Amino acid sequence: MGYRITTVSRLTGIPRNTLLAWERRYNLVAPKRQENGYRAYSDADVDYLRTIKQLVDSGYRISEAITLVEERTPGVTGSTTSVPSNRDFGSLRTTLLDALLSFDRAAAEACVLPVSMSGHEFLMDTLYLPLLREIGDGWHEGRITISQEHFASAFIRERMLAMLVAVGFGPSGGRRTLCACMSGERHDGGLLSVAVRLTLRGHHVSWLGADVPAAALVDAANTQRSEVVCVSAIVAGSDVAAYAREVRAGLHSGCVLVMGGAAVRTSELPTLEGVRWARSTEELWSHLSGSGQ
């Protein structure tokens, strides 16, 4: 499908004059000229421009954003990338899941290649996070073996971690934010998606990952003078409040501590001074906005 520049501007949020200037200076995309004389942008162009706009909005210069995207998929620009439409993602998820459950890494790689230029949040929300939920449900219901769950989850986790690497863990001058799972917690897929979203909102993320003891978390946060610490707790029944108290007691006063995850959503937790419980992504953004984001 071909889009005129006015429509592309609306779809991407890039002002028309800015888009034209970027095209001239950086050869960003190369829309084709139609018979009626109008230039037509492809679906791939729109997805590419959305990714660039997202990075620029998070604090990157346009040249840095282009470099990051090119490094993620060398030689690929909007005009040469074929991205499935939204309606195709359901079948793509099915195909990718079948490949992962068959331990066929090559087939899985082939599945994700056509969508590799899609925006990070769109890709997580449309493909990776729904797959993680489906894999988890399949394991709980006995339809998926432990080895299949590990293989599939690891593949998806790799892709989201690659997103963090692709954006340089966020702008170097961004808000210093540390992300970790509480001790005993080995599932970090949800937190990885939060970390990627944080980078796209101007945070510079330090990623500690799974199973981080409270003392180690405090040491890392204070050493780096982190402004925000985001902790994920998934396992129901884990002593989230005790962990939060220990971490909060050791953190420097200027650091915001936010705790989230399934264990937070499903538990009755006390009000603790200096601890913010995030029972949804919306609550997380609300907490961070209220602390100076």
PDB file of C-alpha atoms in Angstrom:
ATOM      1  CA  MET A   1       0.000   0.000   0.000  1.00  0.00           C
ATOM      2  CA  GLY A   2       1.256   3.498  -0.811  1.00  0.00           C
ATOM      3  CA  TYR A   3       0.884   6.464   1.558  1.00  0.00           C
ATOM      4  CA  ARG A   4       1.184  10.144   0.748  1.00  0.00           C
ATOM      5  CA  ILE A   5       3.450  12.273   2.898  1.00  0.00           C
ATOM      6  CA  THR A   6       0.555  13.896   4.790  1.00  0.00           C
ATOM      7  CA  THR A   7      -0.654  10.464   5.882  1.00  0.00           C
ATOM      8  CA  VAL A   8       2.870   9.340   6.779  1.00  0.00           C
ATOM      9  CA  SER A   9       3.311  12.449   8.905  1.00  0.00           C
ATOM     10  CA  ARG A  10       0.118  11.618  10.788  1.00  0.00           C
ATOM     11  CA  LEU A  11       0.995   7.924  11.208  1.00  0.00           C
ATOM     12  CA  THR A  12       4.535   8.531  12.437  1.00  0.00           C
ATOM     13  CA  GLY A  13       4.168  11.820  14.297  1.00  0.00           C
ATOM     14  CA  ILE A  14       6.950  13.383  12.213  1.00  0.00           C
ATOM     15  CA  PRO A  15       6.048  16.866  10.900  1.00  0.00           C
ATOM     16  CA  ARG A  16       5.980  17.050   7.102  1.00  0.00           C
ATOM     17  CA  ASN A  17       8.800  19.600   6.856  1.00  0.00           C
ATOM     18  CA  THR A  18      10.961  17.598   9.269  1.00  0.00           C
ATOM     19  CA  LEU A  19      10.400  14.436   7.268  1.00  0.00           C
ATOM     20  CA  LEU A  20      11.389  16.149   4.031  1.00  0.00           C
ATOM     21  CA  ALA A  21      14.495  17.606   5.677  1.00  0.00           C
ATOM     22  CA  TRP A  22      15.524  14.183   7.021  1.00  0.00           C
ATOM     23  CA  GLU A  23      15.047  12.643   3.593  1.00  0.00           C
ATOM     24  CA  ARG A  24      17.251  15.258   1.945  1.00  0.00           C
ATOM     25  CA  ARG A  25      20.001  15.190   4.545  1.00  0.00           C
ATOM     26  CA  TYR A  26      20.085  11.542   5.582  1.00  0.00           C
ATOM     27  CA  ASN A  27      18.485   9.737   2.621  1.00  0.00           C
ATOM     28  CA  LEU A  28      16.186   8.206   5.205  1.00  0.00           C
ATOM     29  CA  VAL A  29      13.709   6.539   2.844  1.00  0.00           C
ATOM     30  CA  ALA A  30      13.137   6.598  -0.907  1.00  0.00           C
ATOM     31  CA  PRO A  31       9.389   6.738  -1.634  1.00  0.00           C
ATOM     32  CA  LYS A  32       8.437   5.744  -5.160  1.00  0.00           C
ATOM     33  CA  ARG A  33       6.871   8.221  -7.574  1.00  0.00           C
ATOM     34  CA  GLN A  34       3.395   7.133  -8.720  1.00  0.00           C
ATOM     35  CA  GLU A  35       1.898   7.740 -12.159  1.00  0.00           C
ATOM     36  CA  ASN A  36      -0.098  10.675 -10.799  1.00  0.00           C
ATOM     37  CA  GLY A  37       3.129  12.350  -9.685  1.00  0.00           C
ATOM     38  CA  TYR A  38       2.667  11.809  -5.956  1.00  0.00           C
ATOM     39  CA  ARG A  39       5.367  10.061  -3.932  1.00  0.00           C
ATOM     40  CA  ALA A  40       4.174   6.863  -2.235  1.00  0.00           C
ATOM     41  CA  TYR A  41       5.617   5.568   1.045  1.00  0.00           C
ATOM     42  CA  SER A  42       5.391   1.834   1.750  1.00  0.00           C
ATOM     43  CA  ASP A  43       4.271   0.082   4.950  1.00  0.00           C
ATOM     44  CA  ALA A  44       7.933  -0.704   5.575  1.00  0.00           C
ATOM     45  CA  ASP A  45       8.809   2.990   5.226  1.00  0.00           C
ATOM     46  CA  VAL A  46       6.213   3.866   7.851  1.00  0.00           C
ATOM     47  CA  ASP A  47       7.482   1.227  10.300  1.00  0.00           C
ATOM     48  CA  TYR A  48      11.068   2.354   9.755  1.00  0.00           C
ATOM     49  CA  LEU A  49      10.169   6.012  10.339  1.00  0.00           C
ATOM     50  CA  ARG A  50       8.212   5.128  13.473  1.00  0.00           C
ATOM     51  CA  THR A  51      11.288   3.403  14.872  1.00  0.00           C
ATOM     52  CA  ILE A  52      13.457   6.421  14.081  1.00  0.00           C
ATOM     53  CA  LYS A  53      10.909   8.797  15.640  1.00  0.00           C
ATOM     54  CA  GLN A  54      10.687   6.649  18.764  1.00  0.00           C
ATOM     55  CA  LEU A  55      14.448   6.795  19.255  1.00  0.00           C
ATOM     56  CA  VAL A  56      14.607  10.538  18.614  1.00  0.00           C
ATOM     57  CA  ASP A  57      11.810  11.125  21.124  1.00  0.00           C
ATOM     58  CA  SER A  58      13.738   9.136  23.730  1.00  0.00           C
ATOM     59  CA  GLY A  59      16.736  11.453  23.475  1.00  0.00           C
ATOM     60  CA  TYR A  60      18.847  10.263  20.547  1.00  0.00           C
ATOM     61  CA  ARG A  61      19.993  12.596  17.786  1.00  0.00           C
ATOM     62  CA  ILE A  62      18.627  11.690  14.366  1.00  0.00           C
ATOM     63  CA  SER A  63      22.061  10.541  13.175  1.00  0.00           C
ATOM     64  CA  GLU A  64      22.437   8.326  16.259  1.00  0.00           C
ATOM     65  CA  ALA A  65      18.974   6.842  15.737  1.00  0.00           C
ATOM     66  CA  ILE A  66      19.765   5.964  12.126  1.00  0.00           C
ATOM     67  CA  THR A  67      23.049   4.358  13.158  1.00  0.00           C
ATOM     68  CA  LEU A  68      21.359   2.282  15.860  1.00  0.00           C
ATOM     69  CA  VAL A  69      18.747   0.985  13.435  1.00  0.00           C
ATOM     70  CA  GLU A  70      21.336   0.220  10.763  1.00  0.00           C
ATOM     71  CA  GLU A  71      23.522  -1.633  13.268  1.00  0.00           C
ATOM     72  CA  ARG A  72      20.551  -3.731  14.306  1.00  0.00           C
ATOM     73  CA  THR A  73      19.846  -4.798  10.717  1.00  0.00           C
ATOM     74  CA  PRO A  74      22.824  -3.850   8.506  1.00  0.00           C
ATOM     75  CA  GLY A  75      21.960  -2.601   5.046  1.00  0.00           C
ATOM     76  CA  VAL A  76      18.232  -2.520   5.683  1.00  0.00           C
ATOM     77  CA  THR A  77      16.173   0.656   5.347  1.00  0.00           C
ATOM     78  CA  GLY A  78      12.473   1.265   5.348  1.00  0.00           C
ATOM     79  CA  SER A  79      12.081   0.969   1.609  1.00  0.00           C
ATOM     80  CA  THR A  80      13.703  -2.464   1.428  1.00  0.00           C
ATOM     81  CA  THR A  81      12.031  -4.109   4.402  1.00  0.00           C
ATOM     82  CA  SER A  82       8.849  -6.145   4.055  1.00  0.00           C
ATOM     83  CA  VAL A  83       6.919  -5.971   7.327  1.00  0.00           C
ATOM     84  CA  PRO A  84       3.781  -8.061   7.867  1.00  0.00           C
ATOM     85  CA  SER A  85       0.578  -6.170   8.584  1.00  0.00           C
ATOM     86  CA  ASN A  86      -1.052  -6.391  12.011  1.00  0.00           C
ATOM     87  CA  ARG A  87      -3.452  -9.089  10.845  1.00  0.00           C
ATOM     88  CA  ASP A  88      -0.507 -11.294   9.861  1.00  0.00           C
ATOM     89  CA  PHE A  89       1.012 -11.343  13.341  1.00  0.00           C
ATOM     90  CA  GLY A  90      -1.396 -13.999  14.609  1.00  0.00           C
ATOM     91  CA  SER A  91      -0.180 -16.487  12.024  1.00  0.00           C
ATOM     92  CA  LEU A  92       3.403 -15.338  12.577  1.00  0.00           C
ATOM     93  CA  ARG A  93       3.103 -16.111  16.299  1.00  0.00           C
ATOM     94  CA  THR A  94       1.774 -19.572  15.486  1.00  0.00           C
ATOM     95  CA  THR A  95       4.579 -20.259  13.026  1.00  0.00           C
ATOM     96  CA  LEU A  96       7.234 -18.981  15.423  1.00  0.00           C
ATOM     97  CA  LEU A  97       5.833 -20.993  18.323  1.00  0.00           C
ATOM     98  CA  ASP A  98       5.807 -24.166  16.219  1.00  0.00           C
ATOM     99  CA  ALA A  99       9.452 -23.578  15.298  1.00  0.00           C
ATOM    100  CA  LEU A 100      10.461 -22.972  18.904  1.00  0.00           C
ATOM    101  CA  LEU A 101       8.609 -26.013  20.231  1.00  0.00           C
ATOM    102  CA  SER A 102      10.413 -28.054  17.570  1.00  0.00           C
ATOM    103  CA  PHE A 103      13.772 -26.644  18.726  1.00  0.00           C
ATOM    104  CA  ASP A 104      14.274 -25.289  15.204  1.00  0.00           C
ATOM    105  CA  ARG A 105      16.314 -22.155  15.762  1.00  0.00           C
ATOM    106  CA  ALA A 106      16.938 -21.531  12.063  1.00  0.00           C
ATOM    107  CA  ALA A 107      13.215 -21.530  11.335  1.00  0.00           C
ATOM    108  CA  ALA A 108      12.588 -19.237  14.300  1.00  0.00           C
ATOM    109  CA  GLU A 109      15.236 -16.813  13.049  1.00  0.00           C
ATOM    110  CA  ALA A 110      13.586 -16.811   9.629  1.00  0.00           C
ATOM    111  CA  CYS A 111      10.233 -15.978  11.240  1.00  0.00           C
ATOM    112  CA  VAL A 112      11.454 -12.871  13.044  1.00  0.00           C
ATOM    113  CA  LEU A 113      13.701 -11.489  10.309  1.00  0.00           C
ATOM    114  CA  PRO A 114      10.877  -9.853   8.285  1.00  0.00           C
ATOM    115  CA  VAL A 115       9.663  -7.936  11.354  1.00  0.00           C
ATOM    116  CA  SER A 116      13.058  -6.993  12.770  1.00  0.00           C
ATOM    117  CA  MET A 117      12.614  -3.356  11.743  1.00  0.00           C
ATOM    118  CA  SER A 118       9.285  -2.923  13.529  1.00  0.00           C
ATOM    119  CA  GLY A 119       9.223  -0.601  16.536  1.00  0.00           C
ATOM    120  CA  HIS A 120      10.414  -2.212  19.753  1.00  0.00           C
ATOM    121  CA  GLU A 121       7.210  -1.703  21.739  1.00  0.00           C
ATOM    122  CA  PHE A 122       5.034  -2.822  18.847  1.00  0.00           C
ATOM    123  CA  LEU A 123       7.115  -5.959  18.412  1.00  0.00           C
ATOM    124  CA  MET A 124       7.019  -6.799  22.119  1.00  0.00           C
ATOM    125  CA  ASP A 125       3.285  -6.167  22.459  1.00  0.00           C
ATOM    126  CA  THR A 126       2.318  -7.913  19.226  1.00  0.00           C
ATOM    127  CA  LEU A 127       4.711 -10.856  19.147  1.00  0.00           C
ATOM    128  CA  TYR A 128       7.061 -11.523  22.041  1.00  0.00           C
ATOM    129  CA  LEU A 129       4.969 -10.906  25.162  1.00  0.00           C
ATOM    130  CA  PRO A 130       1.883 -12.754  23.853  1.00  0.00           C
ATOM    131  CA  LEU A 131       4.176 -15.664  23.005  1.00  0.00           C
ATOM    132  CA  LEU A 132       5.716 -15.682  26.473  1.00  0.00           C
ATOM    133  CA  ARG A 133       2.232 -15.826  28.001  1.00  0.00           C
ATOM    134  CA  GLU A 134       1.193 -18.633  25.652  1.00  0.00           C
ATOM    135  CA  ILE A 135       4.347 -20.584  26.434  1.00  0.00           C
ATOM    136  CA  GLY A 136       3.827 -20.150  30.173  1.00  0.00           C
ATOM    137  CA  ASP A 137       0.197 -21.244  29.949  1.00  0.00           C
ATOM    138  CA  GLY A 138       1.191 -24.259  27.864  1.00  0.00           C
ATOM    139  CA  TRP A 139       3.746 -25.329  30.445  1.00  0.00           C
ATOM    140  CA  HIS A 140       1.293 -24.930  33.349  1.00  0.00           C
ATOM    141  CA  GLU A 141      -1.319 -26.958  31.458  1.00  0.00           C
ATOM    142  CA  GLY A 142       1.144 -29.704  30.588  1.00  0.00           C
ATOM    143  CA  ARG A 143       1.057 -29.079  26.826  1.00  0.00           C
ATOM    144  CA  ILE A 144       4.640 -27.820  26.725  1.00  0.00           C
ATOM    145  CA  THR A 145       7.604 -29.577  28.306  1.00  0.00           C
ATOM    146  CA  ILE A 146      10.146 -27.892  30.541  1.00  0.00           C
ATOM    147  CA  SER A 147      12.820 -28.160  27.860  1.00  0.00           C
ATOM    148  CA  GLN A 148      10.503 -26.614  25.253  1.00  0.00           C
ATOM    149  CA  GLU A 149       9.613 -23.803  27.653  1.00  0.00           C
ATOM    150  CA  HIS A 150      13.268 -23.095  28.388  1.00  0.00           C
ATOM    151  CA  PHE A 151      14.281 -23.098  24.718  1.00  0.00           C
ATOM    152  CA  ALA A 152      11.393 -20.904  23.579  1.00  0.00           C
ATOM    153  CA  SER A 153      11.634 -18.440  26.465  1.00  0.00           C
ATOM    154  CA  ALA A 154      15.391 -18.118  26.003  1.00  0.00           C
ATOM    155  CA  PHE A 155      14.938 -17.276  22.310  1.00  0.00           C
ATOM    156  CA  ILE A 156      12.417 -14.527  23.090  1.00  0.00           C
ATOM    157  CA  ARG A 157      14.525 -13.238  25.961  1.00  0.00           C
ATOM    158  CA  GLU A 158      17.521 -12.970  23.612  1.00  0.00           C
ATOM    159  CA  ARG A 159      15.475 -10.848  21.227  1.00  0.00           C
ATOM    160  CA  MET A 160      14.386  -8.399  23.904  1.00  0.00           C
ATOM    161  CA  LEU A 161      17.878  -8.181  25.366  1.00  0.00           C
ATOM    162  CA  ALA A 162      19.115  -7.420  21.847  1.00  0.00           C
ATOM    163  CA  MET A 163      16.688  -4.501  21.790  1.00  0.00           C
ATOM    164  CA  LEU A 164      18.390  -3.089  24.887  1.00  0.00           C
ATOM    165  CA  VAL A 165      21.770  -3.476  23.243  1.00  0.00           C
ATOM    166  CA  ALA A 166      20.508  -1.949  19.990  1.00  0.00           C
ATOM    167  CA  VAL A 167      19.500   1.272  21.727  1.00  0.00           C
ATOM    168  CA  GLY A 168      22.676   1.406  23.802  1.00  0.00           C
ATOM    169  CA  PHE A 169      20.668   0.795  26.998  1.00  0.00           C
ATOM    170  CA  GLY A 170      19.169   4.255  26.503  1.00  0.00           C
ATOM    171  CA  PRO A 171      20.568   7.768  26.093  1.00  0.00           C
ATOM    172  CA  SER A 172      23.864   8.194  27.950  1.00  0.00           C
ATOM    173  CA  GLY A 173      22.541  11.298  29.660  1.00  0.00           C
ATOM    174  CA  GLY A 174      19.203   9.729  30.541  1.00  0.00           C
ATOM    175  CA  ARG A 175      17.806   9.056  33.966  1.00  0.00           C
ATOM    176  CA  ARG A 176      19.964   6.369  35.589  1.00  0.00           C
ATOM    177  CA  THR A 177      17.709   3.367  36.145  1.00  0.00           C
ATOM    178  CA  LEU A 178      18.641  -0.062  37.460  1.00  0.00           C
ATOM    179  CA  CYS A 179      16.466  -3.103  36.645  1.00  0.00           C
ATOM    180  CA  ALA A 180      16.645  -6.386  38.558  1.00  0.00           C
ATOM    181  CA  CYS A 181      14.572  -9.351  39.697  1.00  0.00           C
ATOM    182  CA  MET A 182      14.386 -10.036  43.412  1.00  0.00           C
ATOM    183  CA  SER A 183      16.386 -12.894  44.895  1.00  0.00           C
ATOM    184  CA  GLY A 184      15.077 -16.318  43.907  1.00  0.00           C
ATOM    185  CA  GLU A 185      13.261 -14.931  40.868  1.00  0.00           C
ATOM    186  CA  ARG A 186      14.543 -16.395  37.598  1.00  0.00           C
ATOM    187  CA  HIS A 187      11.898 -15.164  35.156  1.00  0.00           C
ATOM    188  CA  ASP A 188      13.008 -11.812  33.774  1.00  0.00           C
ATOM    189  CA  GLY A 189      11.103 -11.591  30.480  1.00  0.00           C
ATOM    190  CA  GLY A 190       8.524  -9.142  31.781  1.00  0.00           C
ATOM    191  CA  LEU A 191      11.177  -6.940  33.335  1.00  0.00           C
ATOM    192  CA  LEU A 192      13.150  -6.984  30.082  1.00  0.00           C
ATOM    193  CA  SER A 193      10.161  -5.524  28.278  1.00  0.00           C
ATOM    194  CA  VAL A 194       9.904  -2.814  30.935  1.00  0.00           C
ATOM    195  CA  ALA A 195      13.616  -2.055  30.573  1.00  0.00           C
ATOM    196  CA  VAL A 196      13.235  -1.586  26.820  1.00  0.00           C
ATOM    197  CA  ARG A 197      10.261   0.733  27.355  1.00  0.00           C
ATOM    198  CA  LEU A 198      12.270   2.731  29.880  1.00  0.00           C
ATOM    199  CA  THR A 199      15.047   3.348  27.352  1.00  0.00           C
ATOM    200  CA  LEU A 200      12.467   4.614  24.873  1.00  0.00           C
ATOM    201  CA  ARG A 201      11.281   7.082  27.507  1.00  0.00           C
ATOM    202  CA  GLY A 202      14.696   8.576  28.060  1.00  0.00           C
ATOM    203  CA  HIS A 203      16.093   6.354  30.822  1.00  0.00           C
ATOM    204  CA  HIS A 204      19.606   4.923  30.741  1.00  0.00           C
ATOM    205  CA  VAL A 205      19.182   1.366  31.991  1.00  0.00           C
ATOM    206  CA  SER A 206      21.623  -0.765  33.947  1.00  0.00           C
ATOM    207  CA  TRP A 207      20.458  -4.368  33.588  1.00  0.00           C
ATOM    208  CA  LEU A 208      21.156  -6.845  36.413  1.00  0.00           C
ATOM    209  CA  GLY A 209      18.596  -9.466  35.406  1.00  0.00           C
ATOM    210  CA  ALA A 210      17.381 -12.432  37.433  1.00  0.00           C
ATOM    211  CA  ASP A 211      17.895 -13.495  41.055  1.00  0.00           C
ATOM    212  CA  VAL A 212      19.613 -10.469  42.593  1.00  0.00           C
ATOM    213  CA  PRO A 213      20.069 -10.513  46.391  1.00  0.00           C
ATOM    214  CA  ALA A 214      18.996  -7.340  48.161  1.00  0.00           C
ATOM    215  CA  ALA A 215      22.511  -6.476  49.354  1.00  0.00           C
ATOM    216  CA  ALA A 216      23.930  -6.840  45.839  1.00  0.00           C
ATOM    217  CA  LEU A 217      21.160  -4.681  44.406  1.00  0.00           C
ATOM    218  CA  VAL A 218      21.776  -1.949  46.967  1.00  0.00           C
ATOM    219  CA  ASP A 219      25.510  -1.999  46.312  1.00  0.00           C
ATOM    220  CA  ALA A 220      25.031  -1.674  42.553  1.00  0.00           C
ATOM    221  CA  ALA A 221      22.462   1.106  42.861  1.00  0.00           C
ATOM    222  CA  ASN A 222      24.523   3.165  45.284  1.00  0.00           C
ATOM    223  CA  THR A 223      27.737   2.663  43.322  1.00  0.00           C
ATOM    224  CA  GLN A 224      26.065   3.898  40.146  1.00  0.00           C
ATOM    225  CA  ARG A 225      24.055   6.579  41.964  1.00  0.00           C
ATOM    226  CA  SER A 226      20.929   5.185  40.345  1.00  0.00           C
ATOM    227  CA  GLU A 227      17.974   7.541  40.326  1.00  0.00           C
ATOM    228  CA  VAL A 228      15.429   4.744  39.899  1.00  0.00           C
ATOM    229  CA  VAL A 229      15.474   1.061  40.859  1.00  0.00           C
ATOM    230  CA  CYS A 230      12.851  -1.195  39.254  1.00  0.00           C
ATOM    231  CA  VAL A 231      12.447  -4.646  40.798  1.00  0.00           C
ATOM    232  CA  SER A 232      10.341  -7.509  39.446  1.00  0.00           C
ATOM    233  CA  ALA A 233       8.787 -10.152  41.693  1.00  0.00           C
ATOM    234  CA  ILE A 234       6.858 -12.931  39.960  1.00  0.00           C
ATOM    235  CA  VAL A 235       6.596 -15.912  42.307  1.00  0.00           C
ATOM    236  CA  ALA A 236       3.501 -15.726  44.505  1.00  0.00           C
ATOM    237  CA  GLY A 237       4.243 -16.160  48.177  1.00  0.00           C
ATOM    238  CA  SER A 238       7.727 -14.715  47.981  1.00  0.00           C
ATOM    239  CA  ASP A 239       8.466 -12.234  50.736  1.00  0.00           C
ATOM    240  CA  VAL A 240       8.244  -9.147  48.589  1.00  0.00           C
ATOM    241  CA  ALA A 241       7.722  -6.749  51.475  1.00  0.00           C
ATOM    242  CA  ALA A 242      10.789  -7.966  53.387  1.00  0.00           C
ATOM    243  CA  TYR A 243      12.935  -7.652  50.270  1.00  0.00           C
ATOM    244  CA  ALA A 244      11.595  -4.160  49.609  1.00  0.00           C
ATOM    245  CA  ARG A 245      12.327  -3.076  53.184  1.00  0.00           C
ATOM    246  CA  GLU A 246      15.903  -4.336  52.994  1.00  0.00           C
ATOM    247  CA  VAL A 247      16.563  -2.643  49.667  1.00  0.00           C
ATOM    248  CA  ARG A 248      14.930   0.623  50.684  1.00  0.00           C
ATOM    249  CA  ALA A 249      16.904   0.760  53.923  1.00  0.00           C
ATOM    250  CA  GLY A 250      20.181   0.569  52.035  1.00  0.00           C
ATOM    251  CA  LEU A 251      19.453   2.859  49.089  1.00  0.00           C
ATOM    252  CA  HIS A 252      20.570   6.470  49.049  1.00  0.00           C
ATOM    253  CA  SER A 253      17.757   8.926  49.718  1.00  0.00           C
ATOM    254  CA  GLY A 254      17.578  10.277  46.174  1.00  0.00           C
ATOM    255  CA  CYS A 255      16.705   6.911  44.636  1.00  0.00           C
ATOM    256  CA  VAL A 256      13.145   5.907  43.751  1.00  0.00           C
ATOM    257  CA  LEU A 257      12.306   2.228  44.419  1.00  0.00           C
ATOM    258  CA  VAL A 258       9.495   0.696  42.352  1.00  0.00           C
ATOM    259  CA  MET A 259       8.409  -2.933  42.816  1.00  0.00           C
ATOM    260  CA  GLY A 260       6.232  -4.711  40.261  1.00  0.00           C
ATOM    261  CA  GLY A 261       5.377  -8.103  38.809  1.00  0.00           C
ATOM    262  CA  ALA A 262       2.786 -10.829  39.369  1.00  0.00           C
ATOM    263  CA  ALA A 263       3.645 -11.248  43.060  1.00  0.00           C
ATOM    264  CA  VAL A 264       2.949  -7.541  43.594  1.00  0.00           C
ATOM    265  CA  ARG A 265      -0.317  -7.643  41.628  1.00  0.00           C
ATOM    266  CA  THR A 266      -1.680 -10.625  43.543  1.00  0.00           C
ATOM    267  CA  SER A 267      -0.462  -9.870  47.079  1.00  0.00           C
ATOM    268  CA  GLU A 268      -1.769  -7.682  49.874  1.00  0.00           C
ATOM    269  CA  LEU A 269       1.262  -5.508  50.543  1.00  0.00           C
ATOM    270  CA  PRO A 270       1.730  -2.913  53.280  1.00  0.00           C
ATOM    271  CA  THR A 271       2.365   0.748  52.622  1.00  0.00           C
ATOM    272  CA  LEU A 272       6.107   1.240  53.003  1.00  0.00           C
ATOM    273  CA  GLU A 273       7.796   4.605  53.090  1.00  0.00           C
ATOM    274  CA  GLY A 274       9.904   5.121  49.998  1.00  0.00           C
ATOM    275  CA  VAL A 275       8.535   2.042  48.203  1.00  0.00           C
ATOM    276  CA  ARG A 276       6.125   2.292  45.288  1.00  0.00           C
ATOM    277  CA  TRP A 277       4.078  -0.746  44.322  1.00  0.00           C
ATOM    278  CA  ALA A 278       3.359  -0.935  40.587  1.00  0.00           C
ATOM    279  CA  ARG A 279       0.497  -3.350  39.907  1.00  0.00           C
ATOM    280  CA  SER A 280       0.398  -2.433  36.224  1.00  0.00           C
ATOM    281  CA  THR A 281       2.552  -0.771  33.602  1.00  0.00           C
ATOM    282  CA  GLU A 282       0.302   2.265  33.869  1.00  0.00           C
ATOM    283  CA  GLU A 283       1.036   2.511  37.595  1.00  0.00           C
ATOM    284  CA  LEU A 284       4.752   2.258  36.862  1.00  0.00           C
ATOM    285  CA  TRP A 285       4.640   5.238  34.496  1.00  0.00           C
ATOM    286  CA  SER A 286       2.497   7.126  36.983  1.00  0.00           C
ATOM    287  CA  HIS A 287       5.009   6.526  39.776  1.00  0.00           C
ATOM    288  CA  LEU A 288       7.912   7.624  37.599  1.00  0.00           C
ATOM    289  CA  SER A 289       6.086  10.684  36.301  1.00  0.00           C
ATOM    290  CA  GLY A 290       5.376  11.679  39.877  1.00  0.00           C
ATOM    291  CA  SER A 291       9.086  11.465  40.702  1.00  0.00           C
ATOM    292  CA  GLY A 292      10.415  13.702  37.992  1.00  0.00           C
ATOM    293  CA  GLN A 293      10.447  11.722  34.772  1.00  0.00           C
TER     294      GLN A 293
END
